[in-house]
Coordinates of C-alpha atoms in Angstrom, one line a residue:
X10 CA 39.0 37.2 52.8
X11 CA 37.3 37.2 56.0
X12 CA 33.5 37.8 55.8
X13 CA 33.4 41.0 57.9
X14 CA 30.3 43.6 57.1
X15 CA 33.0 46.1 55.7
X16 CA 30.5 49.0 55.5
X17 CA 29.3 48.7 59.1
X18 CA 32.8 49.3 60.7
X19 CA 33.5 52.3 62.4
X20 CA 36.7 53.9 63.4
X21 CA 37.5 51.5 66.3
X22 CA 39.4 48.5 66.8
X23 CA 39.1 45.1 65.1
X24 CA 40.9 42.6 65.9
X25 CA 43.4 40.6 63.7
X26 CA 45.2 37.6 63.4
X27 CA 48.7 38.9 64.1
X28 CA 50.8 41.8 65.0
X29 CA 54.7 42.9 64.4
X30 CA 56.9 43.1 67.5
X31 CA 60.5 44.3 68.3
X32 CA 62.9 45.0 70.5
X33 CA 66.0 47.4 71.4
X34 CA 68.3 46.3 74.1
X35 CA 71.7 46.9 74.7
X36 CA 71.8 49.5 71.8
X37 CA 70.3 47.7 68.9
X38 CA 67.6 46.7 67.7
X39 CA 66.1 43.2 66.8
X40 CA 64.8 41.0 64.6
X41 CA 60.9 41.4 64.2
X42 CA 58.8 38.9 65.1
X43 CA 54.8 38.0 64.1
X44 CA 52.4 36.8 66.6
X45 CA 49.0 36.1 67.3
X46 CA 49.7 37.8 71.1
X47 CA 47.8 41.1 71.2
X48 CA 49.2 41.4 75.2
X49 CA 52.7 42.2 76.6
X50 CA 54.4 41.6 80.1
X51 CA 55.4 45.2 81.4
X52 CA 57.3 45.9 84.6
X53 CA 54.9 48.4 86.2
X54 CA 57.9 50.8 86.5
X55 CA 58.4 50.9 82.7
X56 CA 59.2 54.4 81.6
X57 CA 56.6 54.3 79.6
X58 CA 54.0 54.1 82.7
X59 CA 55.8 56.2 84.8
X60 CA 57.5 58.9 82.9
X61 CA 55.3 58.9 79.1
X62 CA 57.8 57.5 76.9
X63 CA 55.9 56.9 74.1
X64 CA 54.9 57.6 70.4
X65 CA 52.8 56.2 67.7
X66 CA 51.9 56.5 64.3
X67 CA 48.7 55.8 62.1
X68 CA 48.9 55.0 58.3
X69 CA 46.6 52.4 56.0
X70 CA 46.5 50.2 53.1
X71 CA 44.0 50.5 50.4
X72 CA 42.7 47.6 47.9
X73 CA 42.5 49.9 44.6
X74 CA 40.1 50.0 41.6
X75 CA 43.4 47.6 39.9
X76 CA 43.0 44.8 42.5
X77 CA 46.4 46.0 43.6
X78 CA 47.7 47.3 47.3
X79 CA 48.5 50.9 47.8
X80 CA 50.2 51.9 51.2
X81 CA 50.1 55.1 51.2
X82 CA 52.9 57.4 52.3
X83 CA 55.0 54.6 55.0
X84 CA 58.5 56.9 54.5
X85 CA 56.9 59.5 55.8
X86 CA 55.4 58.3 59.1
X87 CA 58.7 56.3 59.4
X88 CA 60.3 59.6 59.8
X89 CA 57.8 61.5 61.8
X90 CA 58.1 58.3 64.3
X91 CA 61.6 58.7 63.9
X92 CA 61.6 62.6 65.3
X93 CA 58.8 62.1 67.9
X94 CA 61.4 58.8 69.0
X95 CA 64.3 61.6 69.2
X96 CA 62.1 64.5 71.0
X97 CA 61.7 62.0 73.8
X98 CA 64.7 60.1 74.3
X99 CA 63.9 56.9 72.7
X100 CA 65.9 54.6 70.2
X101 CA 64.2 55.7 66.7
X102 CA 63.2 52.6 64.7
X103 CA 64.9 52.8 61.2
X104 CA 63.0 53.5 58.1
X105 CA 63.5 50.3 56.8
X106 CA 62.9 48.6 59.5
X107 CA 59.5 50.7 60.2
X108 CA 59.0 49.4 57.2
X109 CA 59.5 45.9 57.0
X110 CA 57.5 45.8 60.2
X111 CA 54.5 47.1 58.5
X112 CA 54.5 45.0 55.2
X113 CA 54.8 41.6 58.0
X114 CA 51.8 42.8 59.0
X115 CA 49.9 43.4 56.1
X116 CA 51.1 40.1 54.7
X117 CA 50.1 38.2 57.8
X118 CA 46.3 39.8 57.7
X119 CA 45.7 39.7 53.9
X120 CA 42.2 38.4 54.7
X121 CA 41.0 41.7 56.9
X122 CA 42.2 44.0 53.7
X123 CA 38.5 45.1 52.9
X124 CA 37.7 44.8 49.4
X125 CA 37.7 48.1 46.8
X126 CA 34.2 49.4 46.3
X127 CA 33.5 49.2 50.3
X128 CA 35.3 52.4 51.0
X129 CA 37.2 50.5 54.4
X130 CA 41.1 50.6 55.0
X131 CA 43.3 48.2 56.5
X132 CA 44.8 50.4 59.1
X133 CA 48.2 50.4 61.2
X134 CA 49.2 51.9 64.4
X135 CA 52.9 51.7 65.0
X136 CA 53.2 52.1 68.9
X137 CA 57.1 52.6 70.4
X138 CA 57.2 52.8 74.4
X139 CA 59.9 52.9 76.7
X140 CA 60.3 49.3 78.7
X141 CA 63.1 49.8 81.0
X142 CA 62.0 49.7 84.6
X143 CA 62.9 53.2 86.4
X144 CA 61.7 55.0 89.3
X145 CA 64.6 57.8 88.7
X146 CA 63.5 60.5 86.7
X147 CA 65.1 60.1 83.1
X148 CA 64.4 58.2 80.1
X149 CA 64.8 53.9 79.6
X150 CA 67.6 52.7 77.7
X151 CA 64.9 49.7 76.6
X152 CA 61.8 49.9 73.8
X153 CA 59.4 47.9 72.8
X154 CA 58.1 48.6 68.7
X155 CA 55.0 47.1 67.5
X156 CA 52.6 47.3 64.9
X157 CA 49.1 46.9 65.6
X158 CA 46.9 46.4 62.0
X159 CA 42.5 46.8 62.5
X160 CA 40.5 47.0 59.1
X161 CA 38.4 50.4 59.6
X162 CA 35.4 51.2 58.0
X163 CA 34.7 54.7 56.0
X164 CA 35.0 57.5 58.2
X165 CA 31.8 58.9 56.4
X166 CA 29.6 55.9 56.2
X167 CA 27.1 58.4 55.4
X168 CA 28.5 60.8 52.9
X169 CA 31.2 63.7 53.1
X170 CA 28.8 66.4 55.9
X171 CA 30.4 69.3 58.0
X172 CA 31.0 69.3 61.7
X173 CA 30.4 71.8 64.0
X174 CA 33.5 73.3 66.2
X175 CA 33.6 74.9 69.4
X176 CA 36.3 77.4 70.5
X177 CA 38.5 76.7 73.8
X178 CA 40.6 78.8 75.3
X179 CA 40.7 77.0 79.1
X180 CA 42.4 73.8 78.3
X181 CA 46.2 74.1 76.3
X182 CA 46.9 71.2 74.1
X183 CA 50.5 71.4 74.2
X184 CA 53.0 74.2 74.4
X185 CA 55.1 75.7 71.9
X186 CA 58.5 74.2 72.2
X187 CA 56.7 71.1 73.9
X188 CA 55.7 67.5 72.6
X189 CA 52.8 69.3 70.2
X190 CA 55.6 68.9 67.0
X191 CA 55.6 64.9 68.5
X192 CA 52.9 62.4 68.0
X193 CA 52.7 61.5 71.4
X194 CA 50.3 59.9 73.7
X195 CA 50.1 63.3 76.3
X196 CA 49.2 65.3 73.5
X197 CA 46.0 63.2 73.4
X198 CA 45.5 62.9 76.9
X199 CA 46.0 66.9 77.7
X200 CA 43.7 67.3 75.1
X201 CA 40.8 65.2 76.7
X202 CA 39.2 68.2 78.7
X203 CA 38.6 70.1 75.8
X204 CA 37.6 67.2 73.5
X205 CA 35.2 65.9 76.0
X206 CA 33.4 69.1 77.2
X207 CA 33.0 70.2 73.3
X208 CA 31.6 66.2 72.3
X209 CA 29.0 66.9 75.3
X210 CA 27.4 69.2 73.6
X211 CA 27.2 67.9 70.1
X212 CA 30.6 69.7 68.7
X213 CA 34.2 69.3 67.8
X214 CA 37.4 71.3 69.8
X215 CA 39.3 73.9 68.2
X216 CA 42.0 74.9 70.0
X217 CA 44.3 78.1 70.2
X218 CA 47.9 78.4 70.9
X219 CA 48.3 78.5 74.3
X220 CA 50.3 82.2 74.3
X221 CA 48.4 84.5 73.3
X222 CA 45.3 82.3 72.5
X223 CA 44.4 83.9 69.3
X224 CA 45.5 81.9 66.8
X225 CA 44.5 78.9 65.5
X226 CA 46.2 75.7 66.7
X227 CA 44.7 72.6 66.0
X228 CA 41.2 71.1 65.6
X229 CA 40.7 68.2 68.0
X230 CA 43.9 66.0 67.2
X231 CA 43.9 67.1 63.2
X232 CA 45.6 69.9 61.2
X233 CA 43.4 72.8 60.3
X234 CA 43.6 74.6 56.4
X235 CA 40.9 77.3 55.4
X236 CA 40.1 78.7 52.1
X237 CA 40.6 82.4 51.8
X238 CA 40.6 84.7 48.8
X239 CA 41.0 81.3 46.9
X240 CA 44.6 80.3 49.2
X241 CA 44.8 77.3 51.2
X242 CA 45.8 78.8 54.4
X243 CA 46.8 76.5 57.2
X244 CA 48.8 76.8 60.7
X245 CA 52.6 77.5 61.1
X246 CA 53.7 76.4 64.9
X247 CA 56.3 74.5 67.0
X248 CA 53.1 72.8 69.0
X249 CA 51.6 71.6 66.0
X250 CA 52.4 68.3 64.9
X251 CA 53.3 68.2 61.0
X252 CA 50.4 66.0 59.2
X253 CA 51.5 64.1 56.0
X254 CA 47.9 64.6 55.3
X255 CA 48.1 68.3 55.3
X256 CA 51.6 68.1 53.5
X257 CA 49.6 66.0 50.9
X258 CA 46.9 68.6 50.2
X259 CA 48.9 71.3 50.4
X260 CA 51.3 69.7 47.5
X261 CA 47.5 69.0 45.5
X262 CA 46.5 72.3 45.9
X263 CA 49.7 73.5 44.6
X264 CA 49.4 71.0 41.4
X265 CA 46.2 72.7 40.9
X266 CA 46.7 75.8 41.0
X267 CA 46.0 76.6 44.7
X268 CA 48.7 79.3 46.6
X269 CA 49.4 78.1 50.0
X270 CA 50.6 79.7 52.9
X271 CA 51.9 77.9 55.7
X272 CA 51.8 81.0 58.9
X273 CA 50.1 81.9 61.8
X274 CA 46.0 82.2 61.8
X275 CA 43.8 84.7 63.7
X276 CA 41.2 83.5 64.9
X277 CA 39.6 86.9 63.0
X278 CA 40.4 85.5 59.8
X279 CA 37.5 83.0 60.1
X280 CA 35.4 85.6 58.8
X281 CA 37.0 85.9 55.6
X282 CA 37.2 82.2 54.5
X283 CA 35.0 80.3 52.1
X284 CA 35.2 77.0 53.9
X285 CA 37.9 75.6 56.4
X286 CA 38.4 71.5 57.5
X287 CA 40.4 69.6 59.5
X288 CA 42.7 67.1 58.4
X289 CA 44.2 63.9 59.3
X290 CA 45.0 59.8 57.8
X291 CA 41.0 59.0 59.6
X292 CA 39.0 61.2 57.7
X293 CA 41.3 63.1 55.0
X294 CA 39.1 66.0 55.4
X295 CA 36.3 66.7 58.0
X296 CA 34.9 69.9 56.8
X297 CA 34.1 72.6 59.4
X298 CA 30.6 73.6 58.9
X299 CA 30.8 76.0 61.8
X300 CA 32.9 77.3 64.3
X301 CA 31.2 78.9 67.8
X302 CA 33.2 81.6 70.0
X303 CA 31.5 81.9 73.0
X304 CA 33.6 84.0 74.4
X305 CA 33.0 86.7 72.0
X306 CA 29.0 85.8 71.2
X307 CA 30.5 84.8 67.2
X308 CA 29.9 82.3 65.1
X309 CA 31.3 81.9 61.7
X310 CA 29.1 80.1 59.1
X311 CA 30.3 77.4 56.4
X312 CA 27.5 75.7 55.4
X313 CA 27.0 71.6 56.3
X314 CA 28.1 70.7 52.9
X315 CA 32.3 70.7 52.0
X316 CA 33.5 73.5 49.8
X317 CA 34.3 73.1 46.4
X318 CA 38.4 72.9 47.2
X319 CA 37.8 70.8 50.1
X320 CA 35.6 68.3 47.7
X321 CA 38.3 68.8 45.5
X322 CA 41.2 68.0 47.2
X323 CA 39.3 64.9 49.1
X324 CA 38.4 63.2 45.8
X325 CA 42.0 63.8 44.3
X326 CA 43.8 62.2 47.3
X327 CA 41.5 59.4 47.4
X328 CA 42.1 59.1 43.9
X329 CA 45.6 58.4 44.4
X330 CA 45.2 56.4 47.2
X331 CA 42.8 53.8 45.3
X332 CA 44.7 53.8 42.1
X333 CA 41.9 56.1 40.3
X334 CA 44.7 58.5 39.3
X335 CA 48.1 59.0 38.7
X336 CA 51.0 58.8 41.7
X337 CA 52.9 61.7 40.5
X338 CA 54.7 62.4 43.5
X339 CA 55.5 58.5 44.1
X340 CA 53.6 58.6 47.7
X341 CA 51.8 54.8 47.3
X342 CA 54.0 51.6 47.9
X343 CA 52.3 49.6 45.4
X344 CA 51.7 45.7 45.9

């Protein structure tokens, strides 16, 4: 194991000794292939510069309280890569070889899987672009699939606190009917304008659907869920992109007891909720400790410490995902 101050990383990049590459050309793909080169070669006209073709994914491996390897929930971001692949004209990379991609690079960069009682992740980002040089407007016929793996430290290095969220109604994250259902680069980038202006002054984004802007869409780049009248109420939308985190809680709220209703969210309905986070593979939950509308002069309260659901849902997918409690639902790849 490499000697790496686990509890001083942060959620940034670290490199590795190797990473998973593959190819498609001429209708199939190849065979993957481990190397120590983090760069490419790229034809400047790749589709991927000129035209966006590209999607990536974000899953991690944890060392559990049993010594053994947990990756948690690969199937699923095979097939969400697989449908973002689709809703942009690329060559989806099969499950199984997703897959296999990701356990190369795990075995390759054993040493930078932090140990179990430092609360750090080895972490993978999957990354599929378009390669085929084009000026013409249309999608390559060419893809490049890689998987890039960076131990990350605790997203809460400091304990499990609220953030403060700002309301936007000036910048659209994606459209319905769009990319938003796609985990896309653009979606991050049109989303930059809000993110930034909101981080300027000391907050978090949330953004409205970008119709009638009064529902809730998403908060930054992670699902939303709020607590009301003891449901776990969170987002239904075509520009929302499906979070096998969410799906997760939503499945442990149901084992628990929890009714859930997937459906559209007033902005209004702040008001009536107990406590409210945002959710993604990063942080699990980042509880929303407020939420400003300065359009309307409103703020709705939460309270800097996470509700009792939200604590309770956090420490029951962590428990699964260090081997503190049962896999019911068969979500780890055990190693």
């Amino acid at each position: 194991m490499k000697q790496i101050n686990w509890k001083q990383l942060g959620f940034h990049y670290t490199e590795t000794d190797y990473i998973v590459r593959c190819e498609y050309h001429d209708g199939k793909w190849g065979e993957p292939v481990v190397t120590s080169d983090k760069t490419i070669t790229l034809h400047l006209s790749a589709t991927c510069l000129q035209y966006g073709q590209e999607a990536f994914e974000g899953l991690k491996a944890f060392r559990g309280a049993d010594g053994k390897i947990r990756i948690f929930r690969m199937e699923e971001n095979a097939r969400r890569m697989a449908r973002s692949a689709e809703g942009l004209c690329m060559a989806p990379v099969p499950e199984d070889l997703f897959c296999r991609c990701i356990l190369l690079a795990l075995e390759n960069n054993l040493d930078y899987l932090p140990p179990y009682d430092t609360g750090a992740t080895l972490y993978f980002r999957p990354l599929l672009i378009g390669i085929t040089p084009r000026l013409g407007v249309g999608p390559g016929r060419d893809f490049l699939f890689a998987v890039i793996p960076s131990p990350i430290g605790p997203y809460y290095p400091v304990g499990f606190h609220g953030t403060p969220f700002i309301v936007n109604r000036r910048v659209d994250r994606a459209a319905p009917f769009g990319t938003g259902q796609f985990k896309v680069g653009g979606n991050y980038a049109a989303s930059f304008r809000g993110t930034e202006a909101a981080h300027a002054q000391g907050l978090s984004c949330l953004f409205l659907d970008s119709v009638e802007r009064k529902y809730i869409d998403e908060c930054g780049a992670a699902n939303f869920f709020g607590i009301k009248h003891g449901k776990y109420i969170t987002p239904a939308s075509t520009s929302i992109l499906p979070s096998i985190t969410n799906n997760s809680l939503m499945q442990l709220a149901r084992d628990n007891g929890i009714e859930v209703e997937q459906r559209k969210v007033l902005l209004e309905e702040l008001a009536d909720m107990t406590e409210c986070g945002a959710c993604g593979t990063a942080a699990v939950i980042s509880p929303i400790s407020r939420v400003i509308d300065p359009d309307n002069g409103k703020i709705y309260e939460f309270g800097d410490e996470p509700g009792q659901v939200s604590k309770m849902l956090y420490n029951a997918l962590q428990d699964i995902q260090y081997g503190r409690a049962d896999d019911n639902h068969g979500w780890c790849r055990v190693y």
